[in-house]
mmCIF file of C-alpha atoms in Angstrom:
data_model
loop_
_atom_site.group_PDB
_atom_site.id
_atom_site.type_symbol
_atom_site.label_atom_id
_atom_site.label_comp_id
_atom_site.label_asym_id
_atom_site.label_seq_id
_atom_site.Cartn_x
_atom_site.Cartn_y
_atom_site.Cartn_z
ATOM 1 C CA UNK H 335 62.933 -7.600 -25.834
ATOM 2 C CA UNK H 336 63.488 -6.987 -22.116
ATOM 3 C CA UNK H 337 64.263 -3.339 -22.832
ATOM 4 C CA UNK H 338 61.010 -3.009 -24.810
ATOM 5 C CA UNK H 339 58.930 -4.453 -21.933
ATOM 6 C CA UNK H 340 60.629 -2.082 -19.520
ATOM 7 C CA UNK H 341 59.756 0.928 -21.704
ATOM 8 C CA UNK H 342 56.143 -0.213 -22.101
ATOM 9 C CA UNK H 343 55.863 -0.710 -18.322
ATOM 10 C CA UNK H 344 57.252 2.781 -17.621
ATOM 11 C CA UNK H 345 54.917 4.291 -20.233
ATOM 12 C CA UNK H 346 51.941 2.452 -18.715
ATOM 13 C CA UNK H 347 52.829 3.723 -15.222
ATOM 14 C CA UNK H 348 53.109 7.303 -16.515
ATOM 15 C CA UNK H 349 49.756 7.059 -18.335
ATOM 16 C CA UNK H 350 48.059 5.631 -15.240
ATOM 17 C CA UNK H 351 49.535 8.419 -13.074
ATOM 18 C CA UNK H 352 48.255 11.064 -15.515
ATOM 19 C CA UNK H 353 44.771 9.520 -15.634
ATOM 20 C CA UNK H 354 44.568 9.261 -11.827
ATOM 21 C CA UNK H 355 45.734 12.875 -11.386
ATOM 22 C CA UNK H 356 43.306 14.184 -14.015
ATOM 23 C CA UNK H 357 40.401 12.238 -12.526
ATOM 24 C CA UNK H 358 41.143 13.453 -8.995
ATOM 25 C CA UNK H 359 41.372 17.042 -10.244
ATOM 26 C CA UNK H 360 38.094 16.720 -12.147
ATOM 27 C CA UNK H 361 36.278 15.328 -9.122
ATOM 28 C CA UNK H 362 37.653 18.074 -6.849
ATOM 29 C CA UNK H 363 36.928 20.959 -9.243
ATOM 30 C CA UNK H 364 33.541 19.480 -10.134
ATOM 31 C CA UNK H 365 32.530 19.436 -6.490
ATOM 32 C CA UNK H 366 33.441 23.119 -6.178
ATOM 33 C CA UNK H 367 31.499 24.165 -9.263
ATOM 34 C CA UNK H 368 28.303 22.373 -8.254
ATOM 35 C CA UNK H 369 27.826 24.453 -5.105
ATOM 36 C CA UNK H 370 24.208 25.388 -4.537
ATOM 37 C CA UNK H 371 23.277 29.063 -4.877
ATOM 38 C CA UNK H 372 22.233 31.041 -1.831
ATOM 39 C CA UNK H 373 18.437 31.340 -1.588
ATOM 40 C CA UNK H 374 16.804 34.432 -0.068
ATOM 41 C CA UNK H 375 13.212 33.770 1.026
ATOM 42 C CA UNK H 376 10.576 36.511 0.818
ATOM 43 C CA UNK H 377 7.269 35.704 2.492
ATOM 44 C CA UNK H 378 4.039 37.208 1.147
ATOM 45 C CA UNK H 379 2.160 37.742 4.424
ATOM 46 C CA UNK H 380 -1.436 36.864 5.187
ATOM 47 C CA UNK H 381 -3.716 39.834 4.555
ATOM 48 C CA UNK H 382 -1.397 41.484 2.049
ATOM 49 C CA UNK H 383 -4.139 41.298 -0.584
ATOM 50 C CA UNK H 384 -6.031 44.011 1.313
ATOM 51 C CA UNK H 385 -5.379 47.418 -0.221
ATOM 52 C CA UNK H 386 -3.557 49.607 2.306
ATOM 53 C CA UNK H 387 -4.922 52.988 3.335
ATOM 54 C CA UNK H 388 -3.454 55.714 1.167
ATOM 55 C CA UNK H 389 -2.663 53.559 -1.850
ATOM 56 C CA UNK H 390 -3.209 55.086 -5.277
ATOM 57 C CA UNK H 391 -2.158 53.922 -8.727
ATOM 58 C CA UNK H 392 -0.538 57.307 -9.437
ATOM 59 C CA UNK H 393 1.549 57.054 -6.265
ATOM 60 C CA UNK H 394 2.449 53.465 -7.125
ATOM 61 C CA UNK H 395 3.747 54.535 -10.539
ATOM 62 C CA UNK H 396 5.851 57.326 -9.000
ATOM 63 C CA UNK H 397 7.136 55.091 -6.213
ATOM 64 C CA UNK H 398 7.919 52.288 -8.649
ATOM 65 C CA UNK H 399 9.992 54.571 -10.867
ATOM 66 C CA UNK H 400 11.806 56.070 -7.858
ATOM 67 C CA UNK H 401 12.327 52.682 -6.210
ATOM 68 C CA UNK H 402 10.663 53.718 -2.955
ATOM 69 C CA UNK H 403 7.969 51.460 -1.587
ATOM 70 C CA UNK H 404 6.148 52.977 1.403
ATOM 71 C CA UNK H 405 3.895 50.032 2.202
ATOM 72 C CA UNK H 406 4.954 47.564 4.897
ATOM 73 C CA UNK H 407 4.803 44.405 2.771
ATOM 74 C CA UNK H 408 7.309 45.683 0.200
ATOM 75 C CA UNK H 409 10.756 44.170 0.165
ATOM 76 C CA UNK H 410 14.109 45.459 -1.052
ATOM 77 C CA UNK H 411 16.993 42.969 -1.064
ATOM 78 C CA UNK H 412 20.544 42.712 -2.346
ATOM 79 C CA UNK H 413 21.956 39.379 -3.509
ATOM 80 C CA UNK H 414 24.959 38.104 -5.437
ATOM 81 C CA UNK H 415 24.995 36.976 -9.060
ATOM 82 C CA UNK H 416 23.653 33.410 -9.545
ATOM 83 C CA UNK H 417 21.802 33.468 -6.241
ATOM 84 C CA UNK H 418 18.097 32.809 -5.906
ATOM 85 C CA UNK H 419 15.018 34.468 -4.476
ATOM 86 C CA UNK H 420 12.030 32.399 -3.368
ATOM 87 C CA UNK H 421 8.649 34.003 -2.691
ATOM 88 C CA UNK H 422 6.335 31.986 -0.419
ATOM 89 C CA UNK H 423 2.633 32.899 -0.437
ATOM 90 C CA UNK H 424 1.335 32.874 3.142
ATOM 91 C CA UNK H 425 -1.786 34.826 2.114
ATOM 92 C CA UNK H 426 -5.187 33.205 1.529
ATOM 93 C CA UNK H 427 -5.413 34.521 -2.051
ATOM 94 C CA UNK H 428 -3.155 34.160 -5.059
ATOM 95 C CA UNK H 429 -0.393 36.604 -5.934
ATOM 96 C CA UNK H 430 2.127 37.033 -8.729
ATOM 97 C CA UNK H 431 5.738 38.140 -8.763
ATOM 98 C CA UNK H 432 6.144 40.039 -12.012
ATOM 99 C CA UNK H 433 9.343 41.857 -12.978
ATOM 100 C CA UNK H 434 8.556 45.101 -14.775
ATOM 101 C CA UNK H 435 12.183 46.271 -14.829
ATOM 102 C CA UNK H 436 15.279 44.129 -15.417
ATOM 103 C CA UNK H 437 18.889 44.901 -16.369
ATOM 104 C CA UNK H 438 19.954 44.812 -20.016
ATOM 105 C CA UNK H 439 20.473 41.210 -21.075
ATOM 106 C CA UNK H 440 18.294 39.775 -18.305
ATOM 107 C CA UNK H 441 14.918 38.160 -18.745
ATOM 108 C CA UNK H 442 11.948 39.606 -16.882
ATOM 109 C CA UNK H 443 10.548 36.918 -14.620
ATOM 110 C CA UNK H 444 6.843 36.244 -14.090
ATOM 111 C CA UNK H 445 5.628 33.671 -11.606
ATOM 112 C CA UNK H 446 2.102 33.314 -12.863
ATOM 113 C CA UNK H 447 -0.437 32.914 -10.060
ATOM 114 C CA UNK H 448 1.130 31.650 -6.815
ATOM 115 C CA UNK H 449 -1.631 29.932 -4.848
ATOM 116 C CA UNK H 450 -1.912 29.928 -1.055
ATOM 117 C CA UNK H 451 0.951 27.944 0.473
ATOM 118 C CA UNK H 452 2.848 27.689 -2.815
ATOM 119 C CA UNK H 453 6.108 29.329 -3.809
ATOM 120 C CA UNK H 454 8.012 30.670 -6.800
ATOM 121 C CA UNK H 455 11.757 30.980 -7.141
ATOM 122 C CA UNK H 456 14.112 32.500 -9.660
ATOM 123 C CA UNK H 457 17.897 32.502 -9.980
ATOM 124 C CA UNK H 458 19.238 35.865 -11.122
ATOM 125 C CA UNK H 459 22.443 35.733 -13.121
ATOM 126 C CA UNK H 460 22.660 39.257 -14.550
ATOM 127 C CA UNK H 461 24.008 42.063 -12.376
ATOM 128 C CA UNK H 462 21.751 45.091 -11.895
ATOM 129 C CA UNK H 463 18.387 46.184 -10.510
ATOM 130 C CA UNK H 464 15.136 44.253 -10.900
ATOM 131 C CA UNK H 465 11.819 45.838 -9.883
ATOM 132 C CA UNK H 466 8.762 43.671 -9.411
ATOM 133 C CA UNK H 467 5.135 43.854 -8.363
ATOM 134 C CA UNK H 468 2.075 41.662 -7.959
ATOM 135 C CA UNK H 469 -0.039 41.979 -11.097
ATOM 136 C CA UNK H 470 -3.231 41.845 -9.005
ATOM 137 C CA UNK H 471 -2.115 43.902 -6.000
ATOM 138 C CA UNK H 472 0.203 46.710 -7.116
ATOM 139 C CA UNK H 473 0.932 47.825 -3.557
ATOM 140 C CA UNK H 474 3.010 44.652 -3.271
ATOM 141 C CA UNK H 475 6.237 45.673 -4.970
ATOM 142 C CA UNK H 476 9.935 45.480 -4.408
ATOM 143 C CA UNK H 477 13.433 45.883 -5.697
ATOM 144 C CA UNK H 478 16.223 43.331 -6.020
ATOM 145 C CA UNK H 479 19.782 44.506 -6.537
ATOM 146 C CA UNK H 480 22.135 41.850 -7.892
ATOM 147 C CA UNK H 481 25.829 42.539 -7.302
ATOM 148 C CA UNK H 482 28.798 40.771 -8.838
ATOM 149 C CA UNK H 483 30.949 38.697 -6.483
#
């Protein structure tokens, strides 16, 4: 009987040690995996709703395909996979952020109308190039390149 109690006690100690080790490992690994993504902020400046001198739809289409954006309020950024972009509308009129090009397997994002002082953010988890524009003001366009870690 004494031998049986001893074995049960040893087994209980081993089980408790395993549970404590597994729980500590889960808490540690869980805290690593819940890290917040990096957020890149793009500000839509006041007055950007005014069509710039020299803008034409034909030039926009060519520039959009080539990935060159000659107007000063256009932004090109590079981020890592699973990082976020946030657009903040500092203009007095609404704007959109509408992806017209996205990598295979990625969804094209569309903010809908972003009112003055409001923002829109998206987390990009597919590597590749995204090209976006404002649906109302095509001179506002940009390119996001998402690289793998």
